[in-house]
Coordinates of C-alpha atoms and ligand atoms in Angstrom, one line a residue:
M1 CA -1.9 89.6 96.5
P2 CA 1.0 92.1 96.6
K3 CA 0.1 95.7 96.9
S4 CA -0.2 97.9 93.9
T5 CA 3.1 99.0 92.3
A6 CA 1.3 101.4 90.0
R7 CA 0.4 103.6 93.0
K8 CA 2.1 107.0 93.2
G9 CA 1.6 107.6 96.9
R10 CA 0.7 105.7 100.0
L11 CA -2.6 104.5 101.3
V12 CA -2.9 104.4 105.1
I13 CA -6.1 103.1 106.6
V14 CA -6.9 104.5 110.0
T15 CA -9.4 102.6 112.1
G16 CA -10.7 102.9 115.7
I17 CA -13.9 102.5 117.5
P18 CA -16.5 105.3 117.4
G19 CA -15.5 108.2 119.6
V20 CA -11.8 107.1 120.0
G21 CA -10.8 110.3 118.2
K22 CA -10.1 109.4 114.5
T23 CA -11.4 112.6 113.0
T24 CA -9.6 114.7 115.6
V25 CA -6.3 112.9 115.2
L26 CA -6.5 112.7 111.4
T27 CA -7.2 116.4 111.1
A28 CA -4.0 117.0 113.2
A29 CA -2.1 114.4 111.1
L30 CA -3.1 116.2 107.9
A31 CA -1.9 119.6 109.4
A32 CA 1.4 117.9 110.3
C33 CA 1.8 116.6 106.7
N34 CA 1.0 120.0 105.3
A35 CA 3.5 121.6 107.6
R36 CA 6.1 119.4 106.0
S37 CA 4.8 120.0 102.5
V38 CA 3.6 116.4 102.1
K39 CA 0.4 116.3 100.2
V40 CA -2.2 113.9 101.6
D41 CA -5.9 113.5 100.8
L42 CA -8.2 112.8 103.8
V43 CA -11.0 110.4 102.8
N44 CA -13.9 109.2 104.9
Y45 CA -15.2 105.8 103.9
G46 CA -18.7 106.5 105.1
N47 CA -18.8 109.7 103.0
M48 CA -17.6 107.8 99.9
M49 CA -20.4 105.2 100.4
F50 CA -23.0 108.0 100.7
E51 CA -21.6 109.5 97.5
E52 CA -22.0 106.2 95.7
A53 CA -25.5 105.7 97.1
S54 CA -26.5 109.3 96.0
K55 CA -25.1 108.8 92.5
K56 CA -27.3 105.7 92.2
G57 CA -30.3 107.7 93.4
L58 CA -30.7 105.3 96.4
V59 CA -30.7 108.0 99.1
K60 CA -31.0 111.7 99.6
T61 CA -29.8 112.0 103.1
R62 CA -27.1 110.2 105.1
D63 CA -29.7 108.9 107.7
E64 CA -31.4 106.9 104.9
M65 CA -28.2 104.8 104.4
R66 CA -29.0 102.8 107.5
R67 CA -32.3 101.6 106.0
L68 CA -30.7 100.1 102.9
G69 CA -30.5 96.3 102.8
V70 CA -27.2 94.4 103.7
K71 CA -26.7 93.4 100.0
T72 CA -27.0 97.0 98.8
Q73 CA -24.7 98.1 101.6
V74 CA -22.1 95.6 100.5
Q75 CA -22.3 96.7 96.9
L76 CA -21.9 100.3 98.0
Q77 CA -18.9 99.3 100.2
L78 CA -17.2 97.8 97.2
A79 CA -18.1 100.7 94.9
A80 CA -16.6 103.1 97.5
A81 CA -13.4 100.9 97.7
K82 CA -12.9 101.2 94.0
A83 CA -13.4 105.0 94.0
I84 CA -10.9 105.3 96.9
A85 CA -8.4 103.1 95.0
R86 CA -8.7 105.5 92.1
I87 CA -7.9 108.5 94.4
A88 CA -5.0 106.5 96.0
A89 CA -3.5 105.7 92.5
K90 CA -2.8 109.5 92.2
G91 CA -1.3 110.3 95.6
N92 CA -1.2 109.8 99.3
V93 CA -4.4 109.0 101.1
L94 CA -5.4 108.8 104.7
L95 CA -8.6 106.8 105.0
D96 CA -10.9 107.3 108.0
T97 CA -13.0 104.1 108.6
H98 CA -14.1 101.4 111.1
M99 CA -12.7 97.9 111.3
F100 CA -16.0 96.6 112.8
I101 CA -19.4 98.2 112.9
N102 CA -21.7 97.2 115.7
T103 CA -25.1 95.9 114.3
P104 CA -28.0 94.2 116.0
I105 CA -26.9 90.9 114.6
G106 CA -23.2 91.2 115.5
F107 CA -20.1 93.1 114.4
M108 CA -20.0 93.7 110.6
P109 CA -16.5 94.0 109.0
G110 CA -15.7 97.4 107.6
I111 CA -12.8 96.0 105.5
P112 CA -14.0 92.5 104.4
S113 CA -11.5 90.6 102.2
W114 CA -12.9 92.0 98.9
V115 CA -12.4 95.6 100.1
G116 CA -8.9 94.8 101.3
E117 CA -8.0 93.3 97.9
S118 CA -9.4 96.4 96.2
L119 CA -7.7 98.9 98.4
K120 CA -4.3 97.1 98.8
P121 CA -3.3 99.4 101.7
D122 CA 0.4 100.2 102.6
S123 CA -0.4 100.4 106.3
I124 CA -3.2 100.0 108.7
A125 CA -3.0 102.3 111.7
L126 CA -5.2 101.4 114.7
L127 CA -6.1 104.3 116.9
E128 CA -6.7 103.1 120.5
A129 CA -7.5 104.8 123.8
D130 CA -8.3 103.9 127.4
P131 CA -11.9 102.5 127.4
A132 CA -13.0 104.8 130.3
E133 CA -11.8 107.8 128.2
V134 CA -13.6 106.6 125.1
S135 CA -16.8 106.4 127.2
K136 CA -16.3 110.0 128.4
R137 CA -15.6 111.2 124.8
R138 CA -18.8 109.6 123.6
Q139 CA -20.9 111.2 126.4
K140 CA -19.3 114.6 125.7
D141 CA -20.5 114.4 122.0
A142 CA -24.0 112.9 122.8
A143 CA -25.8 116.1 121.8
I144 CA -24.2 116.2 118.3
R145 CA -23.4 112.6 117.5
A146 CA -25.7 109.6 117.9
R147 CA -23.0 107.3 119.3
E148 CA -23.8 104.2 121.4
A149 CA -23.1 104.5 125.1
D150 CA -21.1 101.3 125.9
S151 CA -19.6 99.9 129.1
P152 CA -15.7 99.9 129.3
E153 CA -15.9 96.1 128.9
R154 CA -17.8 96.3 125.6
I155 CA -15.4 99.1 124.4
S156 CA -12.4 96.8 125.3
E157 CA -14.0 93.9 123.3
H158 CA -14.6 96.2 120.3
Q159 CA -10.9 97.4 120.5
L160 CA -9.6 93.9 120.7
L161 CA -11.7 92.9 117.7
G162 CA -10.1 95.8 115.9
R163 CA -6.6 94.4 116.5
S164 CA -7.6 91.0 115.2
G165 CA -9.1 92.6 112.1
A166 CA -5.9 94.6 111.5
A167 CA -3.8 91.5 111.9
A168 CA -6.0 89.6 109.4
L169 CA -5.8 92.5 106.9
A170 CA -2.0 92.6 107.2
V171 CA -1.7 88.9 106.5
Q172 CA -4.2 89.1 103.6
T173 CA -2.7 92.2 101.9
G174 CA 0.9 92.4 103.2
C175 CA 0.3 95.9 104.7
T176 CA 2.1 96.9 107.9
V177 CA 0.3 97.4 111.3
V178 CA 0.8 100.4 113.5
I179 CA -0.9 101.0 116.9
A180 CA -1.3 104.6 117.8
H181 CA -2.5 105.6 121.3
N182 CA -4.8 108.6 121.5
R183 CA -4.1 109.6 125.1
E184 CA -6.2 112.2 126.8
G185 CA -5.2 115.7 125.7
A186 CA -2.4 114.3 123.5
A187 CA -4.1 113.9 120.1
E188 CA -1.0 115.6 118.5
A189 CA 1.3 112.7 119.6
A190 CA -1.0 110.1 117.9
A191 CA -1.2 112.4 114.9
K192 CA 2.6 112.4 114.6
V193 CA 2.7 108.6 114.6
I194 CA 0.3 108.6 111.6
A195 CA 1.9 111.5 109.8
D196 CA 5.3 109.9 110.0
L197 CA 4.0 107.0 107.8
F198 CA 4.1 109.4 104.8
M199 CA 7.6 110.8 105.5
Ligands
LIG201 P1 -16.5 108.4 114.9 O1 -16.0 107.0 114.6 O2 -17.9 108.3 115.6 O3 -16.5 109.3 113.7 P2 -14.1 109.5 115.9 O4 -13.2 108.4 116.2 O5 -13.9 110.2 114.7 O6 -15.6 109.0 116.1 P3 -13.8 112.1 117.2 O7 -15.1 112.7 116.7 O8 -12.5 112.6 116.5 O9 -13.9 110.5 117.2 O10 -13.6 112.4 118.8 C1 -14.6 112.1 119.7 C2 -14.5 113.1 120.9 O11 -13.3 112.9 121.6 C3 -14.5 114.6 120.4 O12 -15.2 115.3 121.4 C4 -13.0 115.0 120.5 O13 -12.8 116.3 120.7 C5 -12.6 114.1 121.7 N1 -11.1 113.7 121.6 C6 -10.5 113.2 120.6 N2 -9.2 112.9 120.9 C7 -9.0 113.3 122.1 C8 -7.9 113.4 123.0 N3 -6.7 112.9 122.7 N4 -8.1 113.9 124.3 C9 -9.3 114.3 124.6 N5 -10.4 114.4 123.9 C10 -10.3 113.9 122.6
LIG202 MG1 -15.1 110.5 113.0

């Protein structure tokens, strides 16, 4: 299905494994856009799902989200996609999300086909980093974020899966794929690659 022609701005999805630096890089990308007077809304998919769940009275706190059944989670995922598409209809959006979420029964897709169809992104930007660096970043945040501590091998597998997911999304929706490297101490460089997608 071709992407939406009614859209005023661009929708760029940014994915990357937990701790790779999405929130850090996207905050810098937003500042780079602002500096060039390009208006962009930063949207976090997880926050949008939480909003949908709260509206329906399903949860009061974010932690309760994990206890919802898979069917409910999928309904929330779709409701969030529709809400994000409405924001994107009005202007530029940078969407912070995950391509695959590690669950006890395997990796769950963050952008299954029905979400891709609903979002119709212009680009998917994959944020990647050296697996050993990602390990260190997760450990550094251990006190404030409950992130899994994975081996460099598992981190590499998860990143590889992310590339496959991006390729599948591109073929499905016609969006472009961009790989941005978040090198140690160089989040600004990755931010520029992403900000340039709105210029
Ligand atoms: P999550 O998916 O769990 O939300 P994330 O991808 O948003 O994770 P961040 O919270 O942005 O990751 O970053 C994780 C940690 O890595 C933070 O401590 C951040 O300061 C650090 N970090 C991010 N980018 C870099 C970089 N280029 N060099 C060094 N440290 C970095
Ligand atoms: Mg984050």
